[in-house]
Amino acid sequence: MTVVEACAQRLIELLATPGPKSFAISGGSSPKPLFALLAKSTIDWRQVQLYWVDERCVPADDEQSNYRMAREHLIEPAGIPATNVHRVHTELPPQEAADAYALELPDRLDVIHLGMGPDAHTASLFPGDPLIDDRTRRTAATYVQKFNQWRVTLCPRVLLEARNVVVFLGIPLAAGYLTRRLGERARGRQWYEHSFLPRISPVALYGLVLL
């Protein structure tokens, strides 16, 4: 079984149980094969409300849009009802989009799928970002200097309160970074400033680990 298959299997186990579910997904290109497996699964998507972990403030049909990627690789192939899709309305100014998105969220997400970038960011929570220590807001508009781009992201409060978190590391560099940092944490070293991921517990982690 591949890493992608193992991660998909865990998500299917969580989402295919009877009853309504809320599911927040990550974007970028790494989840495409994961979404392809989910789209062909036995999940009853009529029972799943779909949300996003973060979104780039670009038009919904832009090639950088996380919504567009999910629409092409998950929503349309799986036949997820439009009424179950809760995208970030990026046609609004960033802060207005974040505020509106907060009102769409359930009190607690059932399942969150996270990824991780080469610099150890998850959602749009980047190393050193003050948002990592925010425990009040549920969503935020954040300007990512390295990409010269506004984004809307879920805040730590929402990630920490989720019932289940499944992390798919689509690139070996991210997995190696996380593995090294987890080792540092086990030896008692403080490294929380580098990434938000290690503050979430429990986590189901799927990735190619490079020591």
mmCIF file of C-alpha atoms in Angstrom:
data_model
loop_
_atom_site.group_PDB
_atom_site.id
_atom_site.type_symbol
_atom_site.label_atom_id
_atom_site.label_comp_id
_atom_site.label_asym_id
_atom_site.label_seq_id
_atom_site.Cartn_x
_atom_site.Cartn_y
_atom_site.Cartn_z
ATOM 1 C CA MET A 1 0.000 0.000 0.000
ATOM 2 C CA THR A 2 1.380 3.411 -0.939
ATOM 3 C CA VAL A 3 1.455 6.418 1.357
ATOM 4 C CA VAL A 4 -1.347 8.044 -0.633
ATOM 5 C CA GLU A 5 -3.476 4.894 -0.391
ATOM 6 C CA ALA A 6 -2.882 4.602 3.356
ATOM 7 C CA CYS A 7 -3.850 8.230 3.918
ATOM 8 C CA ALA A 8 -6.952 7.872 1.733
ATOM 9 C CA GLN A 9 -7.942 4.737 3.614
ATOM 10 C CA ARG A 10 -7.802 6.561 6.939
ATOM 11 C CA LEU A 11 -9.869 9.463 5.610
ATOM 12 C CA ILE A 12 -12.424 7.054 4.159
ATOM 13 C CA GLU A 13 -12.681 5.266 7.504
ATOM 14 C CA LEU A 14 -13.438 8.583 9.194
ATOM 15 C CA LEU A 15 -15.845 9.928 6.583
ATOM 16 C CA ALA A 16 -17.728 6.766 5.620
ATOM 17 C CA THR A 17 -19.178 6.093 9.067
ATOM 18 C CA PRO A 18 -22.929 6.786 9.293
ATOM 19 C CA GLY A 19 -24.131 10.303 9.942
ATOM 20 C CA PRO A 20 -23.246 13.825 8.797
ATOM 21 C CA LYS A 21 -19.602 14.899 8.744
ATOM 22 C CA SER A 22 -17.670 18.134 8.308
ATOM 23 C CA PHE A 23 -14.414 17.846 6.383
ATOM 24 C CA ALA A 24 -11.796 20.548 5.763
ATOM 25 C CA ILE A 25 -9.259 19.960 3.009
ATOM 26 C CA SER A 26 -5.907 21.456 2.086
ATOM 27 C CA GLY A 27 -4.834 22.722 -1.310
ATOM 28 C CA GLY A 28 -1.760 22.874 -3.489
ATOM 29 C CA SER A 29 -0.856 20.119 -5.932
ATOM 30 C CA SER A 30 0.127 17.350 -3.485
ATOM 31 C CA PRO A 31 -3.451 16.253 -2.621
ATOM 32 C CA LYS A 32 -4.482 15.568 -6.234
ATOM 33 C CA PRO A 33 -3.831 11.774 -6.119
ATOM 34 C CA LEU A 34 -5.386 11.652 -2.656
ATOM 35 C CA PHE A 35 -8.524 13.391 -3.881
ATOM 36 C CA ALA A 36 -8.723 11.013 -6.842
ATOM 37 C CA LEU A 37 -8.928 8.060 -4.443
ATOM 38 C CA LEU A 38 -11.488 9.787 -2.234
ATOM 39 C CA ALA A 39 -13.649 10.592 -5.264
ATOM 40 C CA LYS A 40 -13.835 6.891 -6.167
ATOM 41 C CA SER A 41 -14.524 5.740 -2.602
ATOM 42 C CA THR A 42 -17.671 4.561 -0.842
ATOM 43 C CA ILE A 43 -18.089 7.849 1.038
ATOM 44 C CA ASP A 44 -21.653 9.139 0.910
ATOM 45 C CA TRP A 45 -20.824 12.707 -0.041
ATOM 46 C CA ARG A 46 -24.409 13.773 0.551
ATOM 47 C CA GLN A 47 -23.541 13.458 4.241
ATOM 48 C CA VAL A 48 -20.313 15.478 4.061
ATOM 49 C CA GLN A 49 -20.010 19.254 4.366
ATOM 50 C CA LEU A 50 -16.805 20.367 2.659
ATOM 51 C CA TYR A 51 -14.579 23.216 3.881
ATOM 52 C CA TRP A 52 -11.080 24.509 3.195
ATOM 53 C CA VAL A 53 -8.129 24.770 5.569
ATOM 54 C CA ASP A 54 -6.909 27.826 3.692
ATOM 55 C CA GLU A 55 -7.341 29.637 0.425
ATOM 56 C CA ARG A 56 -5.333 31.987 -1.742
ATOM 57 C CA CYS A 57 -7.061 35.281 -2.396
ATOM 58 C CA VAL A 58 -7.386 34.783 -6.127
ATOM 59 C CA PRO A 59 -10.497 34.335 -8.301
ATOM 60 C CA ALA A 60 -12.265 30.993 -7.862
ATOM 61 C CA ASP A 61 -11.349 29.956 -11.414
ATOM 62 C CA ASP A 62 -7.677 30.959 -11.094
ATOM 63 C CA GLU A 63 -5.139 28.144 -11.488
ATOM 64 C CA GLN A 64 -3.761 29.003 -8.019
ATOM 65 C CA SER A 65 -7.168 28.576 -6.373
ATOM 66 C CA ASN A 66 -7.442 25.724 -3.890
ATOM 67 C CA TYR A 67 -11.164 25.667 -4.604
ATOM 68 C CA ARG A 68 -10.568 25.181 -8.324
ATOM 69 C CA MET A 69 -8.158 22.306 -7.698
ATOM 70 C CA ALA A 70 -10.641 20.611 -5.368
ATOM 71 C CA ARG A 71 -13.492 21.182 -7.812
ATOM 72 C CA GLU A 72 -11.573 19.523 -10.634
ATOM 73 C CA HIS A 73 -10.126 16.612 -8.658
ATOM 74 C CA LEU A 74 -12.685 15.928 -5.916
ATOM 75 C CA ILE A 75 -15.961 17.841 -6.022
ATOM 76 C CA GLU A 76 -16.977 17.148 -9.628
ATOM 77 C CA PRO A 77 -15.573 13.582 -9.858
ATOM 78 C CA ALA A 78 -17.228 12.611 -6.572
ATOM 79 C CA GLY A 79 -20.484 14.408 -7.353
ATOM 80 C CA ILE A 80 -20.466 16.386 -4.103
ATOM 81 C CA PRO A 81 -23.676 18.460 -3.935
ATOM 82 C CA ALA A 82 -23.100 22.179 -4.440
ATOM 83 C CA THR A 83 -25.025 22.919 -1.256
ATOM 84 C CA ASN A 84 -22.398 20.950 0.689
ATOM 85 C CA VAL A 85 -19.473 22.997 -0.598
ATOM 86 C CA HIS A 86 -18.383 25.915 1.597
ATOM 87 C CA ARG A 87 -15.633 27.757 -0.243
ATOM 88 C CA VAL A 88 -13.878 30.929 0.841
ATOM 89 C CA HIS A 89 -15.446 33.810 -1.076
ATOM 90 C CA THR A 90 -12.258 35.304 -2.454
ATOM 91 C CA GLU A 91 -14.181 37.816 -4.534
ATOM 92 C CA LEU A 92 -14.477 39.753 -1.250
ATOM 93 C CA PRO A 93 -11.627 41.751 0.319
ATOM 94 C CA PRO A 94 -9.421 39.391 2.373
ATOM 95 C CA GLN A 95 -10.645 40.326 5.852
ATOM 96 C CA GLU A 96 -14.269 40.328 4.763
ATOM 97 C CA ALA A 97 -13.743 36.910 3.191
ATOM 98 C CA ALA A 98 -12.210 35.609 6.431
ATOM 99 C CA ASP A 99 -15.062 36.988 8.539
ATOM 100 C CA ALA A 100 -17.701 35.537 6.212
ATOM 101 C CA TYR A 101 -15.952 32.165 6.193
ATOM 102 C CA ALA A 102 -15.896 32.044 9.996
ATOM 103 C CA LEU A 103 -19.691 32.236 9.972
ATOM 104 C CA GLU A 104 -19.869 29.204 7.639
ATOM 105 C CA LEU A 105 -17.815 26.937 9.881
ATOM 106 C CA PRO A 106 -19.434 24.409 12.226
ATOM 107 C CA ASP A 107 -18.700 24.618 15.946
ATOM 108 C CA ARG A 108 -16.183 21.793 15.563
ATOM 109 C CA LEU A 109 -14.812 20.136 12.431
ATOM 110 C CA ASP A 110 -15.006 16.348 12.346
ATOM 111 C CA VAL A 111 -12.030 15.760 10.047
ATOM 112 C CA ILE A 112 -9.223 18.046 8.898
ATOM 113 C CA HIS A 113 -6.786 17.092 6.169
ATOM 114 C CA LEU A 114 -3.547 19.046 6.505
ATOM 115 C CA GLY A 115 -0.477 19.272 4.339
ATOM 116 C CA MET A 116 2.917 20.782 5.026
ATOM 117 C CA GLY A 117 5.198 22.946 2.921
ATOM 118 C CA PRO A 118 8.979 22.701 2.567
ATOM 119 C CA ASP A 119 9.326 25.523 5.104
ATOM 120 C CA ALA A 120 7.128 23.601 7.597
ATOM 121 C CA HIS A 121 4.025 25.745 7.187
ATOM 122 C CA THR A 122 0.609 24.142 7.469
ATOM 123 C CA ALA A 123 -2.660 25.806 6.499
ATOM 124 C CA SER A 124 -1.383 29.355 5.875
ATOM 125 C CA LEU A 125 0.376 29.388 9.243
ATOM 126 C CA PHE A 126 4.007 30.066 8.404
ATOM 127 C CA PRO A 127 6.995 29.781 10.752
ATOM 128 C CA GLY A 128 7.240 32.876 12.911
ATOM 129 C CA ASP A 129 3.696 34.058 12.156
ATOM 130 C CA PRO A 130 2.014 35.521 15.287
ATOM 131 C CA LEU A 131 -1.171 33.718 14.216
ATOM 132 C CA ILE A 132 0.416 30.485 15.491
ATOM 133 C CA ASP A 133 -0.150 31.726 19.041
ATOM 134 C CA ASP A 134 -3.676 33.053 18.423
ATOM 135 C CA ARG A 135 -6.267 31.018 20.326
ATOM 136 C CA THR A 136 -9.194 33.409 19.871
ATOM 137 C CA ARG A 137 -9.980 33.805 16.188
ATOM 138 C CA ARG A 138 -11.325 30.988 14.038
ATOM 139 C CA THR A 139 -10.219 32.446 10.703
ATOM 140 C CA ALA A 140 -7.851 35.172 9.631
ATOM 141 C CA ALA A 141 -6.673 37.056 6.574
ATOM 142 C CA THR A 142 -2.899 36.888 6.414
ATOM 143 C CA TYR A 143 -0.415 38.435 3.998
ATOM 144 C CA VAL A 144 2.328 36.005 2.955
ATOM 145 C CA GLN A 145 5.320 38.155 2.123
ATOM 146 C CA LYS A 146 7.307 35.446 0.334
ATOM 147 C CA PHE A 147 4.468 34.959 -2.156
ATOM 148 C CA ASN A 148 3.283 38.573 -2.212
ATOM 149 C CA GLN A 149 -0.212 37.241 -1.656
ATOM 150 C CA TRP A 150 -3.145 37.512 0.717
ATOM 151 C CA ARG A 151 -4.639 34.297 2.046
ATOM 152 C CA VAL A 152 -7.517 33.260 4.292
ATOM 153 C CA THR A 153 -6.658 30.542 6.793
ATOM 154 C CA LEU A 154 -8.162 28.576 9.615
ATOM 155 C CA CYS A 155 -6.573 29.599 12.901
ATOM 156 C CA PRO A 156 -5.031 27.275 15.519
ATOM 157 C CA ARG A 157 -8.199 27.259 17.588
ATOM 158 C CA VAL A 158 -10.085 25.425 14.834
ATOM 159 C CA LEU A 159 -7.248 22.993 14.129
ATOM 160 C CA LEU A 160 -6.806 22.167 17.804
ATOM 161 C CA GLU A 161 -10.524 21.610 18.367
ATOM 162 C CA ALA A 162 -10.973 19.223 15.430
ATOM 163 C CA ARG A 163 -12.060 15.689 16.252
ATOM 164 C CA ASN A 164 -9.581 14.152 13.804
ATOM 165 C CA VAL A 165 -6.521 15.520 11.996
ATOM 166 C CA VAL A 166 -4.910 13.618 9.133
ATOM 167 C CA VAL A 167 -1.638 14.972 7.745
ATOM 168 C CA PHE A 168 -0.473 14.037 4.267
ATOM 169 C CA LEU A 169 3.097 15.036 3.467
ATOM 170 C CA GLY A 170 3.308 15.107 -0.291
ATOM 171 C CA ILE A 171 7.014 15.964 -0.473
ATOM 172 C CA PRO A 172 9.918 14.175 1.224
ATOM 173 C CA LEU A 173 11.541 17.440 2.311
ATOM 174 C CA ALA A 174 8.603 18.279 4.536
ATOM 175 C CA ALA A 175 8.569 14.799 6.013
ATOM 176 C CA GLY A 176 12.293 14.943 6.749
ATOM 177 C CA TYR A 177 11.944 18.343 8.382
ATOM 178 C CA LEU A 178 9.115 17.165 10.587
ATOM 179 C CA THR A 179 10.935 13.969 11.551
ATOM 180 C CA ARG A 180 14.009 15.893 12.651
ATOM 181 C CA ARG A 181 11.926 18.358 14.624
ATOM 182 C CA LEU A 182 9.938 15.616 16.314
ATOM 183 C CA GLY A 183 13.248 14.117 17.409
ATOM 184 C CA GLU A 184 14.301 17.456 18.855
ATOM 185 C CA ARG A 185 11.046 17.711 20.750
ATOM 186 C CA ALA A 186 11.520 14.221 22.173
ATOM 187 C CA ARG A 187 14.867 15.375 23.557
ATOM 188 C CA GLY A 188 13.182 18.290 25.264
ATOM 189 C CA ARG A 189 14.243 21.057 22.909
ATOM 190 C CA GLN A 190 11.831 23.893 22.212
ATOM 191 C CA TRP A 191 11.107 24.367 18.516
ATOM 192 C CA TYR A 192 7.481 25.477 18.443
ATOM 193 C CA GLU A 193 8.443 28.638 16.609
ATOM 194 C CA HIS A 194 9.197 26.583 13.496
ATOM 195 C CA SER A 195 5.866 24.942 12.787
ATOM 196 C CA PHE A 196 2.323 24.672 14.040
ATOM 197 C CA LEU A 197 1.950 20.973 13.260
ATOM 198 C CA PRO A 198 3.558 19.573 16.423
ATOM 199 C CA ARG A 199 1.063 21.408 18.606
ATOM 200 C CA ILE A 200 -1.810 19.330 17.260
ATOM 201 C CA SER A 201 -2.428 16.048 19.045
ATOM 202 C CA PRO A 202 -3.384 13.374 18.170
ATOM 203 C CA VAL A 203 -2.313 13.395 14.525
ATOM 204 C CA ALA A 204 -2.429 10.653 11.907
ATOM 205 C CA LEU A 205 0.671 11.294 9.808
ATOM 206 C CA TYR A 206 1.318 9.886 6.326
ATOM 207 C CA GLY A 207 4.483 10.742 4.454
ATOM 208 C CA LEU A 208 7.856 9.746 3.099
ATOM 209 C CA VAL A 209 10.174 10.057 6.069
ATOM 210 C CA LEU A 210 13.743 11.111 5.315
ATOM 211 C CA LEU A 211 15.948 11.026 8.412
#
